[in-house]
PDB file of C-alpha atoms in Angstrom:
ATOM      1  CA  MET A   4      21.940   6.196  -8.138  1.00  0.00           C
ATOM      2  CA  ARG A   5      20.846   9.106 -10.952  1.00  0.00           C
ATOM      3  CA  ASN A   6      20.092  12.397  -9.706  1.00  0.00           C
ATOM      4  CA  TRP A   7      16.119  12.055 -10.159  1.00  0.00           C
ATOM      5  CA  LEU A   8      16.330   9.326  -7.680  1.00  0.00           C
ATOM      6  CA  LYS A   9      15.445  11.789  -5.286  1.00  0.00           C
ATOM      7  CA  SER A  10      12.173  12.527  -7.146  1.00  0.00           C
ATOM      8  CA  VAL A  11      11.460   9.747  -4.776  1.00  0.00           C
ATOM      9  CA  GLY A  12      11.962  11.052  -1.511  1.00  0.00           C
ATOM     10  CA  MET A  13       8.347  12.359  -0.798  1.00  0.00           C
ATOM     11  CA  VAL A  14       6.939   8.284  -2.018  1.00  0.00           C
ATOM     12  CA  VAL A  15       9.965   6.853   0.145  1.00  0.00           C
ATOM     13  CA  ALA A  16       9.952   9.080   3.229  1.00  0.00           C
ATOM     14  CA  LEU A  17       6.038   7.889   3.767  1.00  0.00           C
ATOM     15  CA  GLY A  18       6.561   4.013   2.804  1.00  0.00           C
ATOM     16  CA  GLY A  19       5.593   2.980   6.377  1.00  0.00           C
ATOM     17  CA  MET A  20       1.628   4.480   5.563  1.00  0.00           C
ATOM     18  CA  SER A  21      -1.327   3.108   3.636  1.00  0.00           C
ATOM     19  CA  VAL A  22      -0.692   3.765   0.158  1.00  0.00           C
ATOM     20  CA  ALA A  23      -3.979   4.947  -0.009  1.00  0.00           C
ATOM     21  CA  ALA A  24      -3.345   7.691   2.752  1.00  0.00           C
ATOM     22  CA  VAL A  25      -0.398   8.694   0.514  1.00  0.00           C
ATOM     23  CA  ALA A  26      -2.654   9.335  -2.188  1.00  0.00           C
ATOM     24  CA  GLN A  27      -4.726  11.725   0.611  1.00  0.00           C
ATOM     25  CA  GLY A  28      -3.028  13.372   1.332  1.00  0.00           C
ATOM     26  CA  SER A  29      -0.374  13.679  -1.637  1.00  0.00           C
ATOM     27  CA  SER A  30       0.499  16.907  -3.754  1.00  0.00           C
ATOM     28  CA  ASN A  31       0.742  14.706  -7.051  1.00  0.00           C
ATOM     29  CA  ALA A  32       4.482  15.799  -7.321  1.00  0.00           C
ATOM     30  CA  VAL A  33       6.279  15.063 -10.457  1.00  0.00           C
ATOM     31  CA  LEU A  34       8.512  12.190 -10.014  1.00  0.00           C
ATOM     32  CA  LEU A  35      10.310  12.136 -13.652  1.00  0.00           C
ATOM     33  CA  GLN A  36      10.196  14.774 -15.997  1.00  0.00           C
ATOM     34  CA  GLY A  37      10.643  14.163 -20.274  1.00  0.00           C
ATOM     35  CA  PRO A  38      10.180  16.888 -22.816  1.00  0.00           C
ATOM     36  CA  SER A  39       5.965  16.316 -23.544  1.00  0.00           C
ATOM     37  CA  THR A  40       5.709  13.737 -21.008  1.00  0.00           C
ATOM     38  CA  ALA A  41       6.387  13.043 -16.707  1.00  0.00           C
ATOM     39  CA  VAL A  42       5.023  10.604 -14.410  1.00  0.00           C
ATOM     40  CA  TYR A  43       4.143  11.324 -11.648  1.00  0.00           C
ATOM     41  CA  GLU A  44       3.143  10.309  -7.915  1.00  0.00           C
ATOM     42  CA  SER A  45      -0.376   9.039  -8.670  1.00  0.00           C
ATOM     43  CA  ASP A  46       0.885   7.146 -11.128  1.00  0.00           C
ATOM     44  CA  VAL A  47       3.222   4.989  -9.202  1.00  0.00           C
ATOM     45  CA  LEU A  48       0.426   4.938  -6.743  1.00  0.00           C
ATOM     46  CA  ASN A  49      -1.759   3.496  -9.522  1.00  0.00           C
ATOM     47  CA  ASP A  50       0.154   1.014 -10.741  1.00  0.00           C
ATOM     48  CA  ALA A  51       1.061   0.261  -7.796  1.00  0.00           C
ATOM     49  CA  LYS A  52      -2.592  -1.666  -6.645  1.00  0.00           C
ATOM     50  CA  ARG A  53      -2.123  -4.262  -9.334  1.00  0.00           C
ATOM     51  CA  MET A  54       0.778  -5.765  -5.997  1.00  0.00           C
ATOM     52  CA  PRO A  55      -0.632  -7.491  -2.681  1.00  0.00           C
ATOM     53  CA  GLU A  56      -1.958  -4.696  -0.169  1.00  0.00           C
ATOM     54  CA  GLU A  57       0.429  -6.542   1.329  1.00  0.00           C
ATOM     55  CA  MET A  58       3.458  -5.932  -0.455  1.00  0.00           C
ATOM     56  CA  ARG A  59       3.130  -2.244  -1.621  1.00  0.00           C
ATOM     57  CA  SER A  60       4.107  -0.124   1.830  1.00  0.00           C
ATOM     58  CA  SER A  61       7.378  -2.035   1.789  1.00  0.00           C
ATOM     59  CA  PHE A  62       7.266  -1.395  -1.999  1.00  0.00           C
ATOM     60  CA  LEU A  63       7.007   1.768  -2.527  1.00  0.00           C
ATOM     61  CA  ALA A  64       9.575   2.452   0.713  1.00  0.00           C
ATOM     62  CA  LYS A  65      13.133   0.968  -1.260  1.00  0.00           C
ATOM     63  CA  PRO A  66      13.783   4.019  -4.109  1.00  0.00           C
ATOM     64  CA  GLU A  67      15.632   1.428  -5.916  1.00  0.00           C
ATOM     65  CA  SER A  68      12.527  -0.292  -6.858  1.00  0.00           C
ATOM     66  CA  VAL A  69       9.792   2.573  -7.403  1.00  0.00           C
ATOM     67  CA  ALA A  70      12.813   3.877  -9.256  1.00  0.00           C
ATOM     68  CA  GLN A  71      12.486   0.914 -12.221  1.00  0.00           C
ATOM     69  CA  MET A  72       8.533   1.150 -12.112  1.00  0.00           C
ATOM     70  CA  VAL A  73       8.881   4.679 -12.625  1.00  0.00           C
ATOM     71  CA  GLU A  74      11.148   4.011 -15.084  1.00  0.00           C
ATOM     72  CA  ALA A  75       9.165   1.633 -16.697  1.00  0.00           C
ATOM     73  CA  LEU A  76       5.186   3.897 -17.191  1.00  0.00           C
ATOM     74  CA  TYR A  77       7.937   6.879 -18.491  1.00  0.00           C
ATOM     75  CA  VAL A  78       8.888   4.351 -20.658  1.00  0.00           C
ATOM     76  CA  ARG A  79       5.491   3.478 -21.942  1.00  0.00           C
ATOM     77  CA  ARG A  80       4.235   7.110 -21.483  1.00  0.00           C
ATOM     78  CA  ALA A  81       6.227   8.866 -23.967  1.00  0.00           C
ATOM     79  CA  ILE A  82       6.241   6.058 -26.557  1.00  0.00           C
ATOM     80  CA  ALA A  83       2.521   6.309 -26.465  1.00  0.00           C
ATOM     81  CA  GLU A  84       3.278   9.941 -26.677  1.00  0.00           C
ATOM     82  CA  THR A  85       5.046   9.426 -30.064  1.00  0.00           C
ATOM     83  CA  ALA A  86       2.077   6.921 -31.460  1.00  0.00           C
ATOM     84  CA  ARG A  87      -0.604   9.227 -30.981  1.00  0.00           C
ATOM     85  CA  SER A  88       1.617  12.291 -32.672  1.00  0.00           C
ATOM     86  CA  SER A  89       2.349   9.615 -35.512  1.00  0.00           C
ATOM     87  CA  GLY A  90      -1.325   9.009 -35.721  1.00  0.00           C
ATOM     88  CA  LEU A  91      -1.547   5.164 -34.595  1.00  0.00           C
ATOM     89  CA  ALA A  92      -3.966   5.955 -32.289  1.00  0.00           C
ATOM     90  CA  ASN A  93      -6.782   6.797 -35.275  1.00  0.00           C
ATOM     91  CA  GLN A  94      -6.111   3.617 -36.411  1.00  0.00           C
ATOM     92  CA  PRO A  95     -10.137   2.040 -36.664  1.00  0.00           C
ATOM     93  CA  GLU A  96      -7.898  -1.102 -34.983  1.00  0.00           C
ATOM     94  CA  ILE A  97      -5.888   0.592 -32.465  1.00  0.00           C
ATOM     95  CA  ALA A  98      -9.468   2.840 -31.816  1.00  0.00           C
ATOM     96  CA  ALA A  99     -11.230  -0.086 -30.582  1.00  0.00           C
ATOM     97  CA  ALA A 100      -8.263  -1.455 -28.645  1.00  0.00           C
ATOM     98  CA  ILE A 101      -8.426   2.322 -26.451  1.00  0.00           C
ATOM     99  CA  LYS A 102     -11.602   2.541 -25.930  1.00  0.00           C
ATOM    100  CA  ILE A 103     -11.885  -1.201 -24.872  1.00  0.00           C
ATOM    101  CA  ALA A 104      -8.859  -0.951 -22.656  1.00  0.00           C
ATOM    102  CA  THR A 105     -10.623   2.536 -21.218  1.00  0.00           C
ATOM    103  CA  ASP A 106     -14.551   0.627 -20.585  1.00  0.00           C
ATOM    104  CA  LYS A 107     -12.385  -1.551 -18.163  1.00  0.00           C
ATOM    105  CA  VAL A 108     -10.581   0.593 -16.832  1.00  0.00           C
ATOM    106  CA  LEU A 109     -14.330   2.962 -15.849  1.00  0.00           C
ATOM    107  CA  SER A 110     -16.508  -0.496 -15.667  1.00  0.00           C
ATOM    108  CA  ASP A 111     -13.457  -2.165 -12.809  1.00  0.00           C
ATOM    109  CA  ALA A 112     -14.171   1.671 -11.037  1.00  0.00           C
ATOM    110  CA  TYR A 113     -17.789   1.301 -10.871  1.00  0.00           C
ATOM    111  CA  LEU A 114     -17.740  -1.706  -9.752  1.00  0.00           C
ATOM    112  CA  GLN A 115     -15.784  -1.254  -6.915  1.00  0.00           C
ATOM    113  CA  LYS A 116     -18.280   2.268  -6.005  1.00  0.00           C
ATOM    114  CA  PHE A 117     -21.231  -0.590  -6.690  1.00  0.00           C
ATOM    115  CA  ASN A 118     -19.463  -3.148  -3.644  1.00  0.00           C
ATOM    116  CA  ALA A 119     -19.090   0.008  -0.953  1.00  0.00           C
ATOM    117  CA  GLU A 120     -22.604   1.375  -2.008  1.00  0.00           C
ATOM    118  CA  HIS A 121     -24.151  -2.554  -1.536  1.00  0.00           C
ATOM    119  CA  LYS A 122     -22.018  -3.559   0.760  1.00  0.00           C
ATOM    120  CA  PRO A 123     -24.458  -4.810   3.777  1.00  0.00           C
ATOM    121  CA  ASP A 124     -24.111  -3.552   6.926  1.00  0.00           C
ATOM    122  CA  THR A 125     -22.035  -4.948   9.060  1.00  0.00           C
ATOM    123  CA  LYS A 126     -24.966  -5.643  11.545  1.00  0.00           C
ATOM    124  CA  LEU A 127     -26.762  -7.312   9.243  1.00  0.00           C
ATOM    125  CA  ALA A 128     -23.697  -9.183   8.358  1.00  0.00           C
ATOM    126  CA  GLU A 129     -23.326 -10.305  11.729  1.00  0.00           C
ATOM    127  CA  ALA A 130     -27.382 -11.048  12.558  1.00  0.00           C
ATOM    128  CA  GLN A 131     -26.928 -13.325   9.369  1.00  0.00           C
ATOM    129  CA  ALA A 132     -23.791 -14.855  10.286  1.00  0.00           C
ATOM    130  CA  LYS A 133     -25.439 -16.047  13.948  1.00  0.00           C
ATOM    131  CA  ALA A 134     -28.606 -17.692  11.803  1.00  0.00           C
ATOM    132  CA  ALA A 135     -26.698 -19.630   9.894  1.00  0.00           C
ATOM    133  CA  TYR A 136     -24.633 -20.606  12.760  1.00  0.00           C
ATOM    134  CA  ALA A 137     -27.157 -21.724  14.690  1.00  0.00           C
ATOM    135  CA  ALA A 138     -29.007 -23.807  11.909  1.00  0.00           C
ATOM    136  CA  LYS A 139     -26.058 -25.528  11.047  1.00  0.00           C
ATOM    137  CA  LYS A 140     -24.471 -25.636  14.231  1.00  0.00           C
ATOM    138  CA  GLU A 141     -23.193 -29.572  13.803  1.00  0.00           C
ATOM    139  CA  THR A 142     -21.501 -28.683  10.626  1.00  0.00           C
ATOM    140  CA  PHE A 143     -18.512 -26.437  12.022  1.00  0.00           C
ATOM    141  CA  LYS A 144     -16.198 -28.756  13.021  1.00  0.00           C
ATOM    142  CA  ALA A 145     -12.826 -28.633  14.264  1.00  0.00           C
ATOM    143  CA  PRO A 146     -11.149 -31.858  14.026  1.00  0.00           C
ATOM    144  CA  GLU A 147      -8.199 -33.621  16.554  1.00  0.00           C
ATOM    145  CA  GLN A 148      -5.189 -31.049  16.648  1.00  0.00           C
ATOM    146  CA  VAL A 149      -1.857 -31.188  18.011  1.00  0.00           C
ATOM    147  CA  HIS A 150       0.949 -28.560  17.686  1.00  0.00           C
ATOM    148  CA  ILE A 151       4.000 -30.411  17.824  1.00  0.00           C
ATOM    149  CA  ALA A 152       7.620 -29.472  16.844  1.00  0.00           C
ATOM    150  CA  HIS A 153      10.910 -32.001  15.598  1.00  0.00           C
ATOM    151  CA  ILE A 154      14.208 -32.848  14.854  1.00  0.00           C
ATOM    152  CA  LEU A 155      14.925 -34.518  12.251  1.00  0.00           C
ATOM    153  CA  VAL A 156      17.896 -36.162  11.283  1.00  0.00           C
ATOM    154  CA  MET A 157      17.866 -37.475   7.492  1.00  0.00           C
ATOM    155  CA  ASN A 158      19.967 -41.016   6.766  1.00  0.00           C
ATOM    156  CA  GLN A 159      21.313 -40.203   3.434  1.00  0.00           C
ATOM    157  CA  ASP A 160      24.222 -42.014   3.458  1.00  0.00           C
ATOM    158  CA  ASP A 161      24.615 -43.403   6.996  1.00  0.00           C
ATOM    159  CA  ASP A 162      21.595 -45.287   8.186  1.00  0.00           C
ATOM    160  CA  ALA A 163      22.491 -46.171  11.476  1.00  0.00           C
ATOM    161  CA  ALA A 164      24.221 -42.974  11.640  1.00  0.00           C
ATOM    162  CA  ALA A 165      21.479 -41.317  11.703  1.00  0.00           C
ATOM    163  CA  LYS A 166      19.757 -43.230  14.241  1.00  0.00           C
ATOM    164  CA  ALA A 167      22.241 -42.811  16.492  1.00  0.00           C
ATOM    165  CA  LYS A 168      22.252 -39.079  15.962  1.00  0.00           C
ATOM    166  CA  ALA A 169      18.834 -39.059  16.777  1.00  0.00           C
ATOM    167  CA  GLU A 170      19.087 -41.310  20.208  1.00  0.00           C
ATOM    168  CA  LYS A 171      21.970 -39.370  21.066  1.00  0.00           C
ATOM    169  CA  LEU A 172      19.669 -35.746  20.653  1.00  0.00           C
ATOM    170  CA  LEU A 173      16.876 -37.534  22.187  1.00  0.00           C
ATOM    171  CA  ALA A 174      18.757 -38.403  25.216  1.00  0.00           C
ATOM    172  CA  GLU A 175      19.865 -34.679  25.028  1.00  0.00           C
ATOM    173  CA  ALA A 176      16.418 -33.202  25.119  1.00  0.00           C
ATOM    174  CA  GLN A 177      15.193 -35.605  27.747  1.00  0.00           C
ATOM    175  CA  ALA A 178      17.830 -34.572  29.888  1.00  0.00           C
ATOM    176  CA  GLY A 179      16.783 -30.845  29.719  1.00  0.00           C
ATOM    177  CA  ALA A 180      18.570 -29.703  27.096  1.00  0.00           C
ATOM    178  CA  ASP A 181      16.889 -26.987  24.875  1.00  0.00           C
ATOM    179  CA  PHE A 182      14.629 -28.286  22.146  1.00  0.00           C
ATOM    180  CA  ALA A 183      14.212 -25.467  20.169  1.00  0.00           C
ATOM    181  CA  GLN A 184      18.205 -24.887  20.547  1.00  0.00           C
ATOM    182  CA  LEU A 185      18.548 -28.493  19.676  1.00  0.00           C
ATOM    183  CA  ALA A 186      16.366 -28.448  16.877  1.00  0.00           C
ATOM    184  CA  LYS A 187      17.905 -24.809  15.410  1.00  0.00           C
ATOM    185  CA  ASP A 188      21.823 -26.631  15.562  1.00  0.00           C
ATOM    186  CA  ASN A 189      20.733 -30.176  13.936  1.00  0.00           C
ATOM    187  CA  SER A 190      17.003 -30.985  12.581  1.00  0.00           C
ATOM    188  CA  SER A 191      17.440 -31.504   8.454  1.00  0.00           C
ATOM    189  CA  ASP A 192      14.038 -30.182   7.804  1.00  0.00           C
ATOM    190  CA  ALA A 193      14.994 -26.059   7.515  1.00  0.00           C
ATOM    191  CA  SER A 194      11.902 -24.711   7.238  1.00  0.00           C
ATOM    192  CA  SER A 195      11.045 -25.973  10.836  1.00  0.00           C
ATOM    193  CA  ALA A 196      14.618 -26.372  11.602  1.00  0.00           C
ATOM    194  CA  VAL A 197      14.977 -21.762  12.050  1.00  0.00           C
ATOM    195  CA  LYS A 198      11.397 -22.071  14.189  1.00  0.00           C
ATOM    196  CA  GLY A 199      13.181 -24.425  16.772  1.00  0.00           C
ATOM    197  CA  GLY A 200      10.969 -27.585  14.573  1.00  0.00           C
ATOM    198  CA  ASP A 201       7.895 -25.583  15.078  1.00  0.00           C
ATOM    199  CA  LEU A 202       4.924 -27.837  12.711  1.00  0.00           C
ATOM    200  CA  GLY A 203       2.286 -24.697  14.529  1.00  0.00           C
ATOM    201  CA  MET A 204      -1.010 -26.917  15.158  1.00  0.00           C
ATOM    202  CA  VAL A 205      -1.446 -30.299  12.941  1.00  0.00           C
ATOM    203  CA  SER A 206      -4.605 -32.368  12.126  1.00  0.00           C
ATOM    204  CA  HIS A 207      -4.940 -35.916  10.785  1.00  0.00           C
ATOM    205  CA  GLY A 208      -4.097 -36.548   7.674  1.00  0.00           C
ATOM    206  CA  ARG A 209      -1.094 -34.071   6.591  1.00  0.00           C
ATOM    207  CA  MET A 210       2.152 -35.989   7.571  1.00  0.00           C
ATOM    208  CA  VAL A 211       3.205 -39.321   6.702  1.00  0.00           C
ATOM    209  CA  PRO A 212       1.448 -42.577   8.648  1.00  0.00           C
ATOM    210  CA  GLU A 213       4.241 -43.372  10.895  1.00  0.00           C
ATOM    211  CA  PHE A 214       5.008 -39.877  12.013  1.00  0.00           C
ATOM    212  CA  GLU A 215       1.338 -38.536  12.803  1.00  0.00           C
ATOM    213  CA  ALA A 216       0.790 -42.175  14.832  1.00  0.00           C
ATOM    214  CA  ALA A 217       3.639 -40.739  16.961  1.00  0.00           C
ATOM    215  CA  ALA A 218       2.486 -37.284  17.108  1.00  0.00           C
ATOM    216  CA  PHE A 219      -1.258 -37.747  18.090  1.00  0.00           C
ATOM    217  CA  ALA A 220       0.065 -40.655  20.953  1.00  0.00           C
ATOM    218  CA  LEU A 221       1.558 -38.417  23.186  1.00  0.00           C
ATOM    219  CA  ASP A 222      -1.366 -36.388  25.495  1.00  0.00           C
ATOM    220  CA  LYS A 223       0.908 -34.410  27.933  1.00  0.00           C
ATOM    221  CA  PRO A 224       2.236 -31.083  26.941  1.00  0.00           C
ATOM    222  CA  ASN A 225       5.878 -31.055  26.924  1.00  0.00           C
ATOM    223  CA  GLN A 226       6.057 -35.030  26.053  1.00  0.00           C
ATOM    224  CA  LEU A 227       9.075 -36.103  23.489  1.00  0.00           C
ATOM    225  CA  SER A 228       8.106 -39.688  21.198  1.00  0.00           C
ATOM    226  CA  PRO A 229      10.508 -42.468  21.250  1.00  0.00           C
ATOM    227  CA  VAL A 230      12.787 -41.584  17.603  1.00  0.00           C
ATOM    228  CA  ILE A 231      10.865 -42.569  14.958  1.00  0.00           C
ATOM    229  CA  LYS A 232      11.701 -43.535  11.218  1.00  0.00           C
ATOM    230  CA  SER A 233       9.796 -42.236   8.689  1.00  0.00           C
ATOM    231  CA  GLN A 234      10.691 -41.992   4.311  1.00  0.00           C
ATOM    232  CA  PHE A 235      12.551 -38.478   5.442  1.00  0.00           C
ATOM    233  CA  GLY A 236      14.838 -40.149   7.745  1.00  0.00           C
ATOM    234  CA  TYR A 237      14.702 -40.190  12.332  1.00  0.00           C
ATOM    235  CA  HIS A 238      12.328 -37.992  14.109  1.00  0.00           C
ATOM    236  CA  ILE A 239      12.443 -36.513  17.145  1.00  0.00           C
ATOM    237  CA  ILE A 240       8.536 -34.382  17.687  1.00  0.00           C
ATOM    238  CA  LYS A 241       7.321 -32.716  21.511  1.00  0.00           C
ATOM    239  CA  LEU A 242       3.633 -31.980  22.205  1.00  0.00           C
ATOM    240  CA  PHE A 243       3.195 -28.465  23.549  1.00  0.00           C
ATOM    241  CA  GLU A 244      -0.697 -28.572  23.022  1.00  0.00           C
ATOM    242  CA  LYS A 245      -2.873 -31.471  22.234  1.00  0.00           C
ATOM    243  CA  LYS A 246      -6.760 -30.155  20.951  1.00  0.00           C
ATOM    244  CA  PRO A 247      -9.724 -33.215  20.978  1.00  0.00           C
ATOM    245  CA  ALA A 248     -12.745 -32.497  17.936  1.00  0.00           C
ATOM    246  CA  ARG A 249     -14.735 -29.849  18.542  1.00  0.00           C
ATOM    247  CA  THR A 250     -17.325 -28.556  17.651  1.00  0.00           C
ATOM    248  CA  MET A 251     -15.780 -24.942  16.715  1.00  0.00           C
ATOM    249  CA  SER A 252     -17.807 -21.278  18.626  1.00  0.00           C
ATOM    250  CA  PHE A 253     -19.553 -19.186  16.734  1.00  0.00           C
ATOM    251  CA  ASP A 254     -17.357 -16.216  17.363  1.00  0.00           C
ATOM    252  CA  GLU A 255     -14.009 -19.149  15.958  1.00  0.00           C
ATOM    253  CA  VAL A 256     -16.381 -18.838  12.830  1.00  0.00           C
ATOM    254  CA  ARG A 257     -17.599 -16.060  12.034  1.00  0.00           C
ATOM    255  CA  PRO A 258     -15.150 -13.535  10.485  1.00  0.00           C
ATOM    256  CA  ASP A 259     -15.492 -16.578   7.483  1.00  0.00           C
ATOM    257  CA  LEU A 260     -19.151 -16.417   7.849  1.00  0.00           C
ATOM    258  CA  GLU A 261     -19.754 -12.962   7.493  1.00  0.00           C
ATOM    259  CA  LYS A 262     -17.179 -12.659   4.141  1.00  0.00           C
ATOM    260  CA  GLN A 263     -19.910 -15.621   3.204  1.00  0.00           C
ATOM    261  CA  TYR A 264     -22.964 -13.567   3.751  1.00  0.00           C
ATOM    262  CA  VAL A 265     -21.677  -9.757   2.251  1.00  0.00           C
ATOM    263  CA  GLN A 266     -19.799 -11.697  -0.860  1.00  0.00           C
ATOM    264  CA  GLN A 267     -23.741 -13.905  -1.778  1.00  0.00           C
ATOM    265  CA  SER A 268     -24.781  -9.896  -1.265  1.00  0.00           C
ATOM    266  CA  LEU A 269     -22.738  -8.514  -3.476  1.00  0.00           C
ATOM    267  CA  GLN A 270     -22.617 -11.323  -6.164  1.00  0.00           C
ATOM    268  CA  THR A 271     -26.958 -11.032  -5.990  1.00  0.00           C
ATOM    269  CA  ALA A 272     -26.935  -7.055  -6.523  1.00  0.00           C
ATOM    270  CA  ARG A 273     -24.399  -7.406  -8.990  1.00  0.00           C
ATOM    271  CA  GLN A 274     -25.811 -10.202 -11.390  1.00  0.00           C
ATOM    272  CA  ALA A 275     -29.367  -7.453 -10.080  1.00  0.00           C
ATOM    273  CA  GLU A 276     -27.137  -4.717 -11.947  1.00  0.00           C
ATOM    274  CA  VAL A 277     -25.665  -6.619 -15.340  1.00  0.00           C
ATOM    275  CA  GLU A 278     -29.090  -8.178 -15.592  1.00  0.00           C
ATOM    276  CA  LYS A 279     -30.989  -4.354 -15.808  1.00  0.00           C
ATOM    277  CA  VAL A 280     -28.182  -3.706 -18.125  1.00  0.00           C
ATOM    278  CA  LEU A 281     -28.107  -6.547 -20.061  1.00  0.00           C
ATOM    279  CA  LYS A 282     -32.363  -6.063 -20.107  1.00  0.00           C
ATOM    280  CA  ALA A 283     -31.663  -2.243 -22.072  1.00  0.00           C
ATOM    281  CA  ALA A 284     -29.577  -3.866 -24.987  1.00  0.00           C
ATOM    282  CA  THR A 285     -30.940  -5.908 -28.182  1.00  0.00           C
ATOM    283  CA  TRP A 286     -29.479  -8.505 -30.200  1.00  0.00           C
ATOM    284  CA  ASP A 287     -28.960  -8.807 -33.647  1.00  0.00           C
ATOM    285  CA  LYS A 288     -29.472 -12.208 -34.201  1.00  0.00           C
ATOM    286  CA  ALA A 289     -28.283 -11.250 -38.223  1.00  0.00           C
ATOM    287  CA  ASN A 290     -25.698 -10.179 -38.399  1.00  0.00           C
ATOM    288  CA  MET A 291     -23.668 -11.917 -35.153  1.00  0.00           C
ATOM    289  CA  GLU A 292     -24.453 -15.080 -37.584  1.00  0.00           C
ATOM    290  CA  ALA A 293     -23.005 -13.180 -40.608  1.00  0.00           C
ATOM    291  CA  PHE A 294     -20.756 -12.088 -38.560  1.00  0.00           C
ATOM    292  CA  SER A 295     -19.113 -16.018 -36.895  1.00  0.00           C
ATOM    293  CA  ALA A 296     -20.887 -17.221 -40.761  1.00  0.00           C
ATOM    294  CA  ARG A 297     -17.091 -15.483 -41.713  1.00  0.00           C
ATOM    295  CA  PHE A 298     -14.746 -17.148 -39.950  1.00  0.00           C
ATOM    296  CA  ALA A 299     -16.112 -20.489 -40.127  1.00  0.00           C
ATOM    297  CA  ASN A 300     -14.578 -21.767 -43.306  1.00  0.00           C
ATOM    298  CA  LYS A 301     -11.267 -20.119 -41.607  1.00  0.00           C
ATOM    299  CA  LYS A 302     -11.085 -24.068 -39.552  1.00  0.00           C
TER     300      LYS A 302
END
């Protein structure tokens, strides 16, 4: 491991905290120093914002991952310094690209600040959500659902053998064997086998017809289906819970309704800001047409 990995220690030690919290308390230490430029903690934290938020802390907690990012940032920065010293930044097309990149960073930062300042009050969002729910309560339907687990025995080569194995597993489950353990040890559905065969809550239309019919025919907790054949093989299904179709409560739909209201409010505010900016500008139609005309004969 490169000895400069030790410089990453401060970031790694704080890996369990949120990136924002680390940024606020950071001393902005140098992580990699070169002859004329360096990479700082703040560089890593800002570059990490490209990742989904839930992944950042776990990424920053790995010295090897941080080292790769720091190295990439340093190489890019060092090459950029070389480009500046060679006069590339003064070339018109490069200067224009730098301006566009700078404009994007600044405008994105401004929009974040704008959103924070124009985000509706929590109480207002709740009131609007309640009003939306009351106006169309009948549209907030939850379909009939079953919480089930299953064991799948695939009939790859010998259909009779697969069916016989499924019947044997069903008999063991009916005799009191632990269904989850049977699924872990025997199910061909690897993704659910590790969870004891658990498929979670399932609604109509998400399963093949034979499986769906058998699943929704169950009506008592812990009830087992007979062995069911589908295109995938032979299944044994266990019911945990059955929920009838119903109208969802306000508390169930409240987060989505509040989120929709906040997004709509921010979109309206941003659109007004865009229109205000454009209103102060003047199009030069002659120049626009002349610009496009230069490319008309190059199609």
